[in-house]
mmCIF file with all atom_site columns, C-alpha atoms in Angstrom:
data_model
loop_
_atom_site.group_PDB
_atom_site.id
_atom_site.type_symbol
_atom_site.label_atom_id
_atom_site.label_alt_id
_atom_site.label_comp_id
_atom_site.label_asym_id
_atom_site.label_entity_id
_atom_site.label_seq_id
_atom_site.pdbx_PDB_ins_code
_atom_site.Cartn_x
_atom_site.Cartn_y
_atom_site.Cartn_z
_atom_site.occupancy
_atom_site.B_iso_or_equiv
_atom_site.pdbx_formal_charge
_atom_site.auth_seq_id
_atom_site.auth_comp_id
_atom_site.auth_asym_id
_atom_site.auth_atom_id
_atom_site.pdbx_PDB_model_num
ATOM 1   C CA . ASP A 1 1   ? -17.313 -10.405 2.970   1.00 0.00 ? 1   ASP A CA 1
ATOM 2   C CA . ALA A 1 2   ? -16.352 -12.007 -0.178  1.00 0.00 ? 2   ALA A CA 1
ATOM 3   C CA . LYS A 1 3   ? -19.101 -13.362 -1.899  1.00 0.00 ? 3   LYS A CA 1
ATOM 4   C CA . THR A 1 4   ? -17.889 -16.015 -3.815  1.00 0.00 ? 4   THR A CA 1
ATOM 5   C CA . THR A 1 5   ? -16.882 -19.489 -3.599  1.00 0.00 ? 5   THR A CA 1
ATOM 6   C CA . GLN A 1 6   ? -13.768 -21.007 -4.771  1.00 0.00 ? 6   GLN A CA 1
ATOM 7   C CA . PRO A 1 7   ? -11.837 -24.329 -3.481  1.00 0.00 ? 7   PRO A CA 1
ATOM 8   C CA . THR A 1 8   ? -8.997  -23.945 -2.353  1.00 0.00 ? 8   THR A CA 1
ATOM 9   C CA . SER A 1 9   ? -6.170  -25.860 -4.364  1.00 0.00 ? 9   SER A CA 1
ATOM 10  C CA . MET A 1 10  ? -6.465  -27.008 -7.339  1.00 0.00 ? 10  MET A CA 1
ATOM 11  C CA . ASP A 1 11  ? -4.166  -28.952 -10.202 1.00 0.00 ? 11  ASP A CA 1
ATOM 12  C CA . CYS A 1 12  ? -3.205  -29.397 -13.405 1.00 0.00 ? 12  CYS A CA 1
ATOM 13  C CA . ALA A 1 13  ? -1.092  -30.914 -15.660 1.00 0.00 ? 13  ALA A CA 1
ATOM 14  C CA . GLU A 1 14  ? 1.184   -29.350 -18.578 1.00 0.00 ? 14  GLU A CA 1
ATOM 15  C CA . GLY A 1 15  ? -0.739  -28.669 -21.834 1.00 0.00 ? 15  GLY A CA 1
ATOM 16  C CA . ARG A 1 16  ? -4.010  -29.740 -20.846 1.00 0.00 ? 16  ARG A CA 1
ATOM 17  C CA . ALA A 1 17  ? -6.771  -26.799 -20.147 1.00 0.00 ? 17  ALA A CA 1
ATOM 18  C CA . ALA A 1 18  ? -7.099  -25.765 -16.738 1.00 0.00 ? 18  ALA A CA 1
ATOM 19  C CA . ASN A 1 19  ? -10.861 -25.402 -15.112 1.00 0.00 ? 19  ASN A CA 1
ATOM 20  C CA . LEU A 1 20  ? -11.350 -22.865 -11.975 1.00 0.00 ? 20  LEU A CA 1
ATOM 21  C CA . PRO A 1 21  ? -15.155 -23.768 -10.456 1.00 0.00 ? 21  PRO A CA 1
ATOM 22  C CA . CYS A 1 22  ? -17.386 -20.623 -9.100  1.00 0.00 ? 22  CYS A CA 1
ATOM 23  C CA . ASN A 1 23  ? -19.798 -19.855 -6.803  1.00 0.00 ? 23  ASN A CA 1
ATOM 24  C CA . HIS A 1 24  ? -21.863 -16.584 -6.287  1.00 0.00 ? 24  HIS A CA 1
ATOM 25  C CA . SER A 1 25  ? -25.480 -17.966 -5.598  1.00 0.00 ? 25  SER A CA 1
ATOM 26  C CA . THR A 1 26  ? -26.671 -13.859 -4.241  1.00 0.00 ? 26  THR A CA 1
ATOM 27  C CA . ILE A 1 27  ? -25.195 -12.909 -7.740  1.00 0.00 ? 27  ILE A CA 1
ATOM 28  C CA . SER A 1 28  ? -27.641 -9.427  -7.799  1.00 0.00 ? 28  SER A CA 1
ATOM 29  C CA . GLY A 1 29  ? -28.814 -9.213  -11.508 1.00 0.00 ? 29  GLY A CA 1
ATOM 30  C CA . ASN A 1 30  ? -26.429 -5.605  -11.984 1.00 0.00 ? 30  ASN A CA 1
ATOM 31  C CA . GLU A 1 31  ? -22.874 -7.554  -10.816 1.00 0.00 ? 31  GLU A CA 1
ATOM 32  C CA . TYR A 1 32  ? -20.483 -8.538  -13.419 1.00 0.00 ? 32  TYR A CA 1
ATOM 33  C CA . VAL A 1 33  ? -18.312 -12.015 -12.667 1.00 0.00 ? 33  VAL A CA 1
ATOM 34  C CA . TYR A 1 34  ? -14.231 -10.822 -12.503 1.00 0.00 ? 34  TYR A CA 1
ATOM 35  C CA . TRP A 1 35  ? -11.471 -12.817 -12.206 1.00 0.00 ? 35  TRP A CA 1
ATOM 36  C CA . TYR A 1 36  ? -8.035  -12.366 -11.445 1.00 0.00 ? 36  TYR A CA 1
ATOM 37  C CA . ARG A 1 37  ? -4.689  -13.903 -11.073 1.00 0.00 ? 37  ARG A CA 1
ATOM 38  C CA . GLN A 1 38  ? -2.010  -13.349 -8.752  1.00 0.00 ? 38  GLN A CA 1
ATOM 39  C CA . ILE A 1 39  ? 1.653   -14.584 -9.016  1.00 0.00 ? 39  ILE A CA 1
ATOM 40  C CA . HIS A 1 40  ? 3.755   -15.407 -6.455  1.00 0.00 ? 40  HIS A CA 1
ATOM 41  C CA . SER A 1 41  ? 5.081   -11.468 -4.578  1.00 0.00 ? 41  SER A CA 1
ATOM 42  C CA . GLN A 1 42  ? 3.553   -9.976  -7.400  1.00 0.00 ? 42  GLN A CA 1
ATOM 43  C CA . GLY A 1 43  ? 0.545   -7.800  -8.051  1.00 0.00 ? 43  GLY A CA 1
ATOM 44  C CA . PRO A 1 44  ? -3.376  -9.431  -9.070  1.00 0.00 ? 44  PRO A CA 1
ATOM 45  C CA . GLN A 1 45  ? -3.068  -9.594  -12.468 1.00 0.00 ? 45  GLN A CA 1
ATOM 46  C CA . TYR A 1 46  ? -7.044  -8.991  -13.971 1.00 0.00 ? 46  TYR A CA 1
ATOM 47  C CA . ILE A 1 47  ? -8.193  -12.090 -16.631 1.00 0.00 ? 47  ILE A CA 1
ATOM 48  C CA . ILE A 1 48  ? -11.797 -11.340 -17.843 1.00 0.00 ? 48  ILE A CA 1
ATOM 49  C CA . HIS A 1 49  ? -15.346 -10.459 -16.525 1.00 0.00 ? 49  HIS A CA 1
ATOM 50  C CA . GLY A 1 50  ? -18.460 -11.364 -17.937 1.00 0.00 ? 50  GLY A CA 1
ATOM 51  C CA . LEU A 1 51  ? -22.186 -10.277 -17.051 1.00 0.00 ? 51  LEU A CA 1
ATOM 52  C CA . LYS A 1 52  ? -24.841 -13.189 -18.630 1.00 0.00 ? 52  LYS A CA 1
ATOM 53  C CA . ASN A 1 53  ? -22.069 -14.917 -21.978 1.00 0.00 ? 53  ASN A CA 1
ATOM 54  C CA . ASN A 1 54  ? -19.179 -16.386 -21.796 1.00 0.00 ? 54  ASN A CA 1
ATOM 55  C CA . GLU A 1 55  ? -16.921 -14.176 -22.712 1.00 0.00 ? 55  GLU A CA 1
ATOM 56  C CA . THR A 1 56  ? -13.133 -15.316 -24.321 1.00 0.00 ? 56  THR A CA 1
ATOM 57  C CA . ASN A 1 57  ? -10.719 -12.996 -24.129 1.00 0.00 ? 57  ASN A CA 1
ATOM 58  C CA . GLU A 1 58  ? -6.682  -13.700 -25.411 1.00 0.00 ? 58  GLU A CA 1
ATOM 59  C CA . MET A 1 59  ? -6.354  -15.199 -22.398 1.00 0.00 ? 59  MET A CA 1
ATOM 60  C CA . ALA A 1 60  ? -8.362  -17.253 -21.033 1.00 0.00 ? 60  ALA A CA 1
ATOM 61  C CA . SER A 1 61  ? -12.879 -18.039 -21.570 1.00 0.00 ? 61  SER A CA 1
ATOM 62  C CA . LEU A 1 62  ? -15.430 -17.576 -18.585 1.00 0.00 ? 62  LEU A CA 1
ATOM 63  C CA . ILE A 1 63  ? -17.891 -20.038 -18.805 1.00 0.00 ? 63  ILE A CA 1
ATOM 64  C CA . ILE A 1 64  ? -21.823 -18.676 -16.476 1.00 0.00 ? 64  ILE A CA 1
ATOM 65  C CA . THR A 1 65  ? -24.627 -20.854 -16.081 1.00 0.00 ? 65  THR A CA 1
ATOM 66  C CA . GLU A 1 66  ? -27.380 -19.214 -17.048 1.00 0.00 ? 66  GLU A CA 1
ATOM 67  C CA . ASP A 1 67  ? -29.144 -18.640 -13.094 1.00 0.00 ? 67  ASP A CA 1
ATOM 68  C CA . ARG A 1 68  ? -26.341 -17.112 -13.572 1.00 0.00 ? 68  ARG A CA 1
ATOM 69  C CA . LYS A 1 69  ? -25.350 -18.586 -10.003 1.00 0.00 ? 69  LYS A CA 1
ATOM 70  C CA . SER A 1 70  ? -22.403 -19.959 -10.854 1.00 0.00 ? 70  SER A CA 1
ATOM 71  C CA . SER A 1 71  ? -19.139 -19.600 -13.510 1.00 0.00 ? 71  SER A CA 1
ATOM 72  C CA . THR A 1 72  ? -15.740 -21.666 -13.997 1.00 0.00 ? 72  THR A CA 1
ATOM 73  C CA . LEU A 1 73  ? -12.739 -19.887 -15.889 1.00 0.00 ? 73  LEU A CA 1
ATOM 74  C CA . ILE A 1 74  ? -10.564 -21.700 -18.815 1.00 0.00 ? 74  ILE A CA 1
ATOM 75  C CA . LEU A 1 75  ? -7.325  -21.527 -19.088 1.00 0.00 ? 75  LEU A CA 1
ATOM 76  C CA . PRO A 1 76  ? -7.296  -23.378 -23.078 1.00 0.00 ? 76  PRO A CA 1
ATOM 77  C CA . HIS A 1 77  ? -3.771  -24.934 -22.009 1.00 0.00 ? 77  HIS A CA 1
ATOM 78  C CA . ALA A 1 78  ? -1.962  -24.932 -19.304 1.00 0.00 ? 78  ALA A CA 1
ATOM 79  C CA . THR A 1 79  ? 1.522   -23.501 -18.696 1.00 0.00 ? 79  THR A CA 1
ATOM 80  C CA . LEU A 1 80  ? 3.678   -23.626 -15.969 1.00 0.00 ? 80  LEU A CA 1
ATOM 81  C CA . ARG A 1 81  ? 3.720   -19.706 -16.090 1.00 0.00 ? 81  ARG A CA 1
ATOM 82  C CA . ASP A 1 82  ? 0.017   -20.280 -15.477 1.00 0.00 ? 82  ASP A CA 1
ATOM 83  C CA . THR A 1 83  ? 0.659   -21.250 -11.610 1.00 0.00 ? 83  THR A CA 1
ATOM 84  C CA . ALA A 1 84  ? -1.223  -18.740 -8.869  1.00 0.00 ? 84  ALA A CA 1
ATOM 85  C CA . VAL A 1 85  ? -3.637  -17.816 -7.187  1.00 0.00 ? 85  VAL A CA 1
ATOM 86  C CA . TYR A 1 86  ? -7.289  -16.516 -8.887  1.00 0.00 ? 86  TYR A CA 1
ATOM 87  C CA . TYR A 1 87  ? -9.602  -15.320 -7.558  1.00 0.00 ? 87  TYR A CA 1
ATOM 88  C CA . CYS A 1 88  ? -13.659 -14.531 -8.663  1.00 0.00 ? 88  CYS A CA 1
ATOM 89  C CA . ILE A 1 89  ? -15.148 -11.495 -7.331  1.00 0.00 ? 89  ILE A CA 1
ATOM 90  C CA . VAL A 1 90  ? -18.469 -10.335 -8.255  1.00 0.00 ? 90  VAL A CA 1
ATOM 91  C CA . ARG A 1 91  ? -18.844 -6.387  -8.474  1.00 0.00 ? 91  ARG A CA 1
ATOM 92  C CA . VAL A 1 92  ? -21.337 -3.934  -8.742  1.00 0.00 ? 92  VAL A CA 1
ATOM 93  C CA . ARG A 1 93  ? -21.079 -2.205  -12.585 1.00 0.00 ? 93  ARG A CA 1
ATOM 94  C CA . ASN A 1 94  ? -23.725 0.928   -12.285 1.00 0.00 ? 94  ASN A CA 1
ATOM 95  C CA . GLY A 1 95  ? -23.758 3.631   -9.186  1.00 0.00 ? 95  GLY A CA 1
ATOM 96  C CA . GLY A 1 96  ? -21.358 6.348   -10.333 1.00 0.00 ? 96  GLY A CA 1
ATOM 97  C CA . SER A 1 97  ? -18.679 4.764   -7.781  1.00 0.00 ? 97  SER A CA 1
ATOM 98  C CA . GLN A 1 98  ? -15.950 2.446   -9.513  1.00 0.00 ? 98  GLN A CA 1
ATOM 99  C CA . GLY A 1 99  ? -16.897 -0.103  -6.409  1.00 0.00 ? 99  GLY A CA 1
ATOM 100 C CA . ASN A 1 100 ? -13.748 -1.578  -4.812  1.00 0.00 ? 100 ASN A CA 1
ATOM 101 C CA . LEU A 1 101 ? -12.733 -4.921  -5.151  1.00 0.00 ? 101 LEU A CA 1
ATOM 102 C CA . ILE A 1 102 ? -13.798 -7.367  -2.480  1.00 0.00 ? 102 ILE A CA 1
ATOM 103 C CA . PHE A 1 103 ? -11.490 -10.349 -2.541  1.00 0.00 ? 103 PHE A CA 1
ATOM 104 C CA . GLY A 1 104 ? -11.815 -13.528 -1.088  1.00 0.00 ? 104 GLY A CA 1
ATOM 105 C CA . LYS A 1 105 ? -9.001  -16.560 -0.447  1.00 0.00 ? 105 LYS A CA 1
ATOM 106 C CA . GLY A 1 106 ? -8.947  -17.179 -4.290  1.00 0.00 ? 106 GLY A CA 1
ATOM 107 C CA . THR A 1 107 ? -7.935  -20.835 -5.348  1.00 0.00 ? 107 THR A CA 1
ATOM 108 C CA . LYS A 1 108 ? -4.073  -21.413 -5.834  1.00 0.00 ? 108 LYS A CA 1
ATOM 109 C CA . LEU A 1 109 ? -3.364  -23.143 -9.324  1.00 0.00 ? 109 LEU A CA 1
ATOM 110 C CA . SER A 1 110 ? -0.974  -25.767 -9.583  1.00 0.00 ? 110 SER A CA 1
ATOM 111 C CA . VAL A 1 111 ? 0.607   -26.531 -13.329 1.00 0.00 ? 111 VAL A CA 1
ATOM 112 C CA . LYS A 1 112 ? 2.134   -29.257 -13.252 1.00 0.00 ? 112 LYS A CA 1
ATOM 113 C CA . PRO A 1 113 ? 5.319   -30.648 -15.636 1.00 0.00 ? 113 PRO A CA 1
ATOM 114 C CA . LYS B 2 1   ? 1.318   2.065   -22.206 1.00 0.00 ? 1   LYS B CA 1
ATOM 115 C CA . ALA B 2 2   ? 3.391   1.977   -19.023 1.00 0.00 ? 2   ALA B CA 1
ATOM 116 C CA . GLY B 2 3   ? 1.838   0.319   -16.126 1.00 0.00 ? 3   GLY B CA 1
ATOM 117 C CA . VAL B 2 4   ? 0.202   0.817   -12.864 1.00 0.00 ? 4   VAL B CA 1
ATOM 118 C CA . THR B 2 5   ? 3.741   1.934   -11.059 1.00 0.00 ? 5   THR B CA 1
ATOM 119 C CA . GLN B 2 6   ? 4.507   2.135   -7.260  1.00 0.00 ? 6   GLN B CA 1
ATOM 120 C CA . THR B 2 7   ? 8.037   2.749   -5.338  1.00 0.00 ? 7   THR B CA 1
ATOM 121 C CA . PRO B 2 8   ? 9.747   1.952   -3.341  1.00 0.00 ? 8   PRO B CA 1
ATOM 122 C CA . ARG B 2 9   ? 8.975   -1.581  -4.358  1.00 0.00 ? 9   ARG B CA 1
ATOM 123 C CA . TYR B 2 10  ? 10.612  -2.501  -0.778  1.00 0.00 ? 10  TYR B CA 1
ATOM 124 C CA . LEU B 2 11  ? 10.725  -0.776  1.917   1.00 0.00 ? 11  LEU B CA 1
ATOM 125 C CA . ILE B 2 12  ? 12.386  -1.671  7.055   1.00 0.00 ? 12  ILE B CA 1
ATOM 126 C CA . LYS B 2 13  ? 11.368  0.906   9.147   1.00 0.00 ? 13  LYS B CA 1
ATOM 127 C CA . THR B 2 14  ? 10.883  0.381   12.713  1.00 0.00 ? 14  THR B CA 1
ATOM 128 C CA . ARG B 2 15  ? 8.203   1.476   15.136  1.00 0.00 ? 15  ARG B CA 1
ATOM 129 C CA . GLY B 2 16  ? 6.305   3.934   15.572  1.00 0.00 ? 16  GLY B CA 1
ATOM 130 C CA . GLN B 2 17  ? 7.855   5.784   12.570  1.00 0.00 ? 17  GLN B CA 1
ATOM 131 C CA . GLN B 2 18  ? 6.071   6.730   8.998   1.00 0.00 ? 18  GLN B CA 1
ATOM 132 C CA . VAL B 2 19  ? 6.020   6.291   5.331   1.00 0.00 ? 19  VAL B CA 1
ATOM 133 C CA . THR B 2 20  ? 4.641   7.201   2.414   1.00 0.00 ? 20  THR B CA 1
ATOM 134 C CA . LEU B 2 21  ? 4.304   5.309   -0.453  1.00 0.00 ? 21  LEU B CA 1
ATOM 135 C CA . SER B 2 22  ? 3.855   6.392   -4.763  1.00 0.00 ? 22  SER B CA 1
ATOM 136 C CA . CYS B 2 23  ? 2.126   5.753   -7.091  1.00 0.00 ? 23  CYS B CA 1
ATOM 137 C CA . SER B 2 24  ? 1.648   6.514   -10.890 1.00 0.00 ? 24  SER B CA 1
ATOM 138 C CA . PRO B 2 25  ? -1.391  5.088   -12.793 1.00 0.00 ? 25  PRO B CA 1
ATOM 139 C CA . ILE B 2 26  ? -2.164  3.737   -15.470 1.00 0.00 ? 26  ILE B CA 1
ATOM 140 C CA . SER B 2 27  ? -1.786  7.483   -18.565 1.00 0.00 ? 27  SER B CA 1
ATOM 141 C CA . GLY B 2 28  ? -5.842  8.708   -18.658 1.00 0.00 ? 28  GLY B CA 1
ATOM 142 C CA . HIS B 2 29  ? -6.646  6.423   -15.266 1.00 0.00 ? 29  HIS B CA 1
ATOM 143 C CA . ARG B 2 30  ? -8.246  8.749   -13.201 1.00 0.00 ? 30  ARG B CA 1
ATOM 144 C CA . SER B 2 31  ? -8.708  6.475   -9.969  1.00 0.00 ? 31  SER B CA 1
ATOM 145 C CA . VAL B 2 32  ? -6.825  5.973   -7.755  1.00 0.00 ? 32  VAL B CA 1
ATOM 146 C CA . SER B 2 33  ? -7.049  2.594   -4.614  1.00 0.00 ? 33  SER B CA 1
ATOM 147 C CA . TRP B 2 34  ? -4.976  0.644   -2.482  1.00 0.00 ? 34  TRP B CA 1
ATOM 148 C CA . TYR B 2 35  ? -5.163  -2.775  -1.016  1.00 0.00 ? 35  TYR B CA 1
ATOM 149 C CA . GLN B 2 36  ? -3.182  -4.206  1.674   1.00 0.00 ? 36  GLN B CA 1
ATOM 150 C CA . GLN B 2 37  ? -2.626  -8.251  2.109   1.00 0.00 ? 37  GLN B CA 1
ATOM 151 C CA . THR B 2 38  ? -1.213  -10.398 4.531   1.00 0.00 ? 38  THR B CA 1
ATOM 152 C CA . PRO B 2 39  ? -1.370  -13.481 5.018   1.00 0.00 ? 39  PRO B CA 1
ATOM 153 C CA . GLY B 2 40  ? -2.893  -13.378 7.385   1.00 0.00 ? 40  GLY B CA 1
ATOM 154 C CA . GLN B 2 41  ? -6.049  -11.092 6.610   1.00 0.00 ? 41  GLN B CA 1
ATOM 155 C CA . GLY B 2 42  ? -5.442  -11.372 2.031   1.00 0.00 ? 42  GLY B CA 1
ATOM 156 C CA . LEU B 2 43  ? -6.830  -8.136  -0.113  1.00 0.00 ? 43  LEU B CA 1
ATOM 157 C CA . GLN B 2 44  ? -8.351  -5.555  1.619   1.00 0.00 ? 44  GLN B CA 1
ATOM 158 C CA . PHE B 2 45  ? -9.339  -2.050  -0.353  1.00 0.00 ? 45  PHE B CA 1
ATOM 159 C CA . LEU B 2 46  ? -8.445  1.262   2.022   1.00 0.00 ? 46  LEU B CA 1
ATOM 160 C CA . PHE B 2 47  ? -9.585  3.526   0.054   1.00 0.00 ? 47  PHE B CA 1
ATOM 161 C CA . GLU B 2 48  ? -10.457 5.391   -3.496  1.00 0.00 ? 48  GLU B CA 1
ATOM 162 C CA . TYR B 2 49  ? -9.061  8.363   -3.891  1.00 0.00 ? 49  TYR B CA 1
ATOM 163 C CA . PHE B 2 50  ? -11.077 10.025  -8.241  1.00 0.00 ? 50  PHE B CA 1
ATOM 164 C CA . SER B 2 51  ? -10.105 14.101  -9.182  1.00 0.00 ? 51  SER B CA 1
ATOM 165 C CA . GLU B 2 52  ? -8.150  14.746  -5.947  1.00 0.00 ? 52  GLU B CA 1
ATOM 166 C CA . THR B 2 53  ? -10.772 13.518  -3.407  1.00 0.00 ? 53  THR B CA 1
ATOM 167 C CA . GLN B 2 54  ? -11.500 10.977  -1.579  1.00 0.00 ? 54  GLN B CA 1
ATOM 168 C CA . ARG B 2 55  ? -14.771 8.419   -2.902  1.00 0.00 ? 55  ARG B CA 1
ATOM 169 C CA . ASN B 2 56  ? -13.754 5.287   -1.287  1.00 0.00 ? 56  ASN B CA 1
ATOM 170 C CA . LYS B 2 57  ? -12.452 4.260   1.754   1.00 0.00 ? 57  LYS B CA 1
ATOM 171 C CA . GLY B 2 58  ? -12.803 0.427   3.357   1.00 0.00 ? 58  GLY B CA 1
ATOM 172 C CA . ASN B 2 59  ? -12.614 -0.200  7.762   1.00 0.00 ? 59  ASN B CA 1
ATOM 173 C CA . PHE B 2 60  ? -8.623  0.384   8.112   1.00 0.00 ? 60  PHE B CA 1
ATOM 174 C CA . PRO B 2 61  ? -7.435  3.799   11.172  1.00 0.00 ? 61  PRO B CA 1
ATOM 175 C CA . GLY B 2 62  ? -7.179  6.739   11.148  1.00 0.00 ? 62  GLY B CA 1
ATOM 176 C CA . ARG B 2 63  ? -3.476  6.030   10.575  1.00 0.00 ? 63  ARG B CA 1
ATOM 177 C CA . PHE B 2 64  ? -3.608  5.374   7.541   1.00 0.00 ? 64  PHE B CA 1
ATOM 178 C CA . SER B 2 65  ? -3.918  8.345   4.900   1.00 0.00 ? 65  SER B CA 1
ATOM 179 C CA . GLY B 2 66  ? -3.989  8.507   1.352   1.00 0.00 ? 66  GLY B CA 1
ATOM 180 C CA . ARG B 2 67  ? -4.361  11.680  -0.874  1.00 0.00 ? 67  ARG B CA 1
ATOM 181 C CA . GLN B 2 68  ? -4.580  11.586  -4.874  1.00 0.00 ? 68  GLN B CA 1
ATOM 182 C CA . PHE B 2 69  ? -2.384  15.283  -6.951  1.00 0.00 ? 69  PHE B CA 1
ATOM 183 C CA . SER B 2 70  ? -3.459  16.769  -9.826  1.00 0.00 ? 70  SER B CA 1
ATOM 184 C CA . ASN B 2 71  ? -2.145  15.335  -12.245 1.00 0.00 ? 71  ASN B CA 1
ATOM 185 C CA . SER B 2 72  ? -4.476  11.276  -10.378 1.00 0.00 ? 72  SER B CA 1
ATOM 186 C CA . ARG B 2 73  ? -0.874  10.471  -8.308  1.00 0.00 ? 73  ARG B CA 1
ATOM 187 C CA . SER B 2 74  ? -1.407  8.586   -5.177  1.00 0.00 ? 74  SER B CA 1
ATOM 188 C CA . GLU B 2 75  ? 0.480   8.531   -2.280  1.00 0.00 ? 75  GLU B CA 1
ATOM 189 C CA . MET B 2 76  ? 0.080   6.866   0.793   1.00 0.00 ? 76  MET B CA 1
ATOM 190 C CA . ASN B 2 77  ? 0.930   7.451   4.641   1.00 0.00 ? 77  ASN B CA 1
ATOM 191 C CA . VAL B 2 78  ? 1.071   5.843   7.648   1.00 0.00 ? 78  VAL B CA 1
ATOM 192 C CA . SER B 2 79  ? 1.754   7.078   10.437  1.00 0.00 ? 79  SER B CA 1
ATOM 193 C CA . THR B 2 80  ? 2.613   5.583   14.355  1.00 0.00 ? 80  THR B CA 1
ATOM 194 C CA . LEU B 2 81  ? 3.282   2.327   12.309  1.00 0.00 ? 81  LEU B CA 1
ATOM 195 C CA . GLU B 2 82  ? 3.215   -1.142  14.012  1.00 0.00 ? 82  GLU B CA 1
ATOM 196 C CA . LEU B 2 83  ? 3.928   -4.848  13.686  1.00 0.00 ? 83  LEU B CA 1
ATOM 197 C CA . GLY B 2 84  ? 1.366   -5.423  12.124  1.00 0.00 ? 84  GLY B CA 1
ATOM 198 C CA . ASP B 2 85  ? 1.329   -3.729  9.596   1.00 0.00 ? 85  ASP B CA 1
ATOM 199 C CA . SER B 2 86  ? 3.642   -5.060  6.822   1.00 0.00 ? 86  SER B CA 1
ATOM 200 C CA . ALA B 2 87  ? 2.380   -5.791  4.328   1.00 0.00 ? 87  ALA B CA 1
ATOM 201 C CA . LEU B 2 88  ? 2.381   -5.778  0.702   1.00 0.00 ? 88  LEU B CA 1
ATOM 202 C CA . TYR B 2 89  ? 0.746   -2.618  -0.513  1.00 0.00 ? 89  TYR B CA 1
ATOM 203 C CA . LEU B 2 90  ? -0.890  -2.523  -3.766  1.00 0.00 ? 90  LEU B CA 1
ATOM 204 C CA . CYS B 2 91  ? -1.923  0.841   -5.505  1.00 0.00 ? 91  CYS B CA 1
ATOM 205 C CA . ALA B 2 92  ? -4.270  0.526   -8.735  1.00 0.00 ? 92  ALA B CA 1
ATOM 206 C CA . SER B 2 93  ? -6.192  2.567   -11.376 1.00 0.00 ? 93  SER B CA 1
ATOM 207 C CA . SER B 2 94  ? -8.683  2.667   -13.565 1.00 0.00 ? 94  SER B CA 1
ATOM 208 C CA . LEU B 2 95  ? -10.972 5.322   -15.615 1.00 0.00 ? 95  LEU B CA 1
ATOM 209 C CA . GLY B 2 96  ? -13.130 5.491   -12.450 1.00 0.00 ? 96  GLY B CA 1
ATOM 210 C CA . HIS B 2 97  ? -15.706 5.609   -13.921 1.00 0.00 ? 97  HIS B CA 1
ATOM 211 C CA . SER B 2 98  ? -18.172 2.852   -12.984 1.00 0.00 ? 98  SER B CA 1
ATOM 212 C CA . GLY B 2 99  ? -17.850 -0.721  -14.188 1.00 0.00 ? 99  GLY B CA 1
ATOM 213 C CA . ASN B 2 100 ? -13.957 0.557   -15.098 1.00 0.00 ? 100 ASN B CA 1
ATOM 214 C CA . THR B 2 101 ? -11.924 -2.384  -15.560 1.00 0.00 ? 101 THR B CA 1
ATOM 215 C CA . ILE B 2 102 ? -9.207  -1.796  -12.235 1.00 0.00 ? 102 ILE B CA 1
ATOM 216 C CA . TYR B 2 103 ? -5.341  -2.490  -13.053 1.00 0.00 ? 103 TYR B CA 1
ATOM 217 C CA . PHE B 2 104 ? -2.815  -3.434  -9.675  1.00 0.00 ? 104 PHE B CA 1
ATOM 218 C CA . GLY B 2 105 ? 0.957   -2.030  -9.627  1.00 0.00 ? 105 GLY B CA 1
ATOM 219 C CA . GLU B 2 106 ? 3.330   -5.079  -8.022  1.00 0.00 ? 106 GLU B CA 1
ATOM 220 C CA . GLY B 2 107 ? 3.498   -2.732  -4.560  1.00 0.00 ? 107 GLY B CA 1
ATOM 221 C CA . SER B 2 108 ? 5.135   -2.027  -2.543  1.00 0.00 ? 108 SER B CA 1
ATOM 222 C CA . TRP B 2 109 ? 6.562   -4.809  0.100   1.00 0.00 ? 109 TRP B CA 1
ATOM 223 C CA . LEU B 2 110 ? 6.498   -2.478  3.767   1.00 0.00 ? 110 LEU B CA 1
ATOM 224 C CA . THR B 2 111 ? 8.563   -3.952  6.683   1.00 0.00 ? 111 THR B CA 1
ATOM 225 C CA . VAL B 2 112 ? 7.875   -3.207  10.187  1.00 0.00 ? 112 VAL B CA 1
ATOM 226 C CA . VAL B 2 113 ? 10.894  -4.364  12.742  1.00 0.00 ? 113 VAL B CA 1
#
């Protein structure tokens, strides 16, 4: 089973920041938080990942709470093309195997004009 | 740099037939994993191959099998197709070491009639 809890759906106005929350209260010390998104009928797209520090790349920012039990993905200026299902995944980063991804149901983000 | 390439993108098969799906990973990636996505079960891990060896396996019946070639390209096969096998089959690749980011292809849509 997925180790994360996300809201089923969210709306965001175009041009505004989209803040997508994720709870992972049972996360272990060696587990990272990964975010993927899936636009309808396409394969999941990697967005960002982090361990305990906040991370930023060209797509988004990831804010992880100090206790690591929750995180927020921030799309700073949402566009209509950001409408997708967003998946928050915790994943072990140690060990020999790459580890498979366990997807939950994700959050369906709808960006509206 | 080309992404993960899957062929065919769409196919229709009859119950009882078998199907083979192909995946070419990102250049330099040695790990290939397969996922099944259905509306009811969501995204589920099938198996992972690394250096031509199956390294991880999900909870699917033996009708689902795969292999990896020396050039890291992979195929998955489903025998004795059932209506419930209708799904989006996703291939993903990574460098194969602990924690390497996993990148997905666009998927192969299989319809069983």
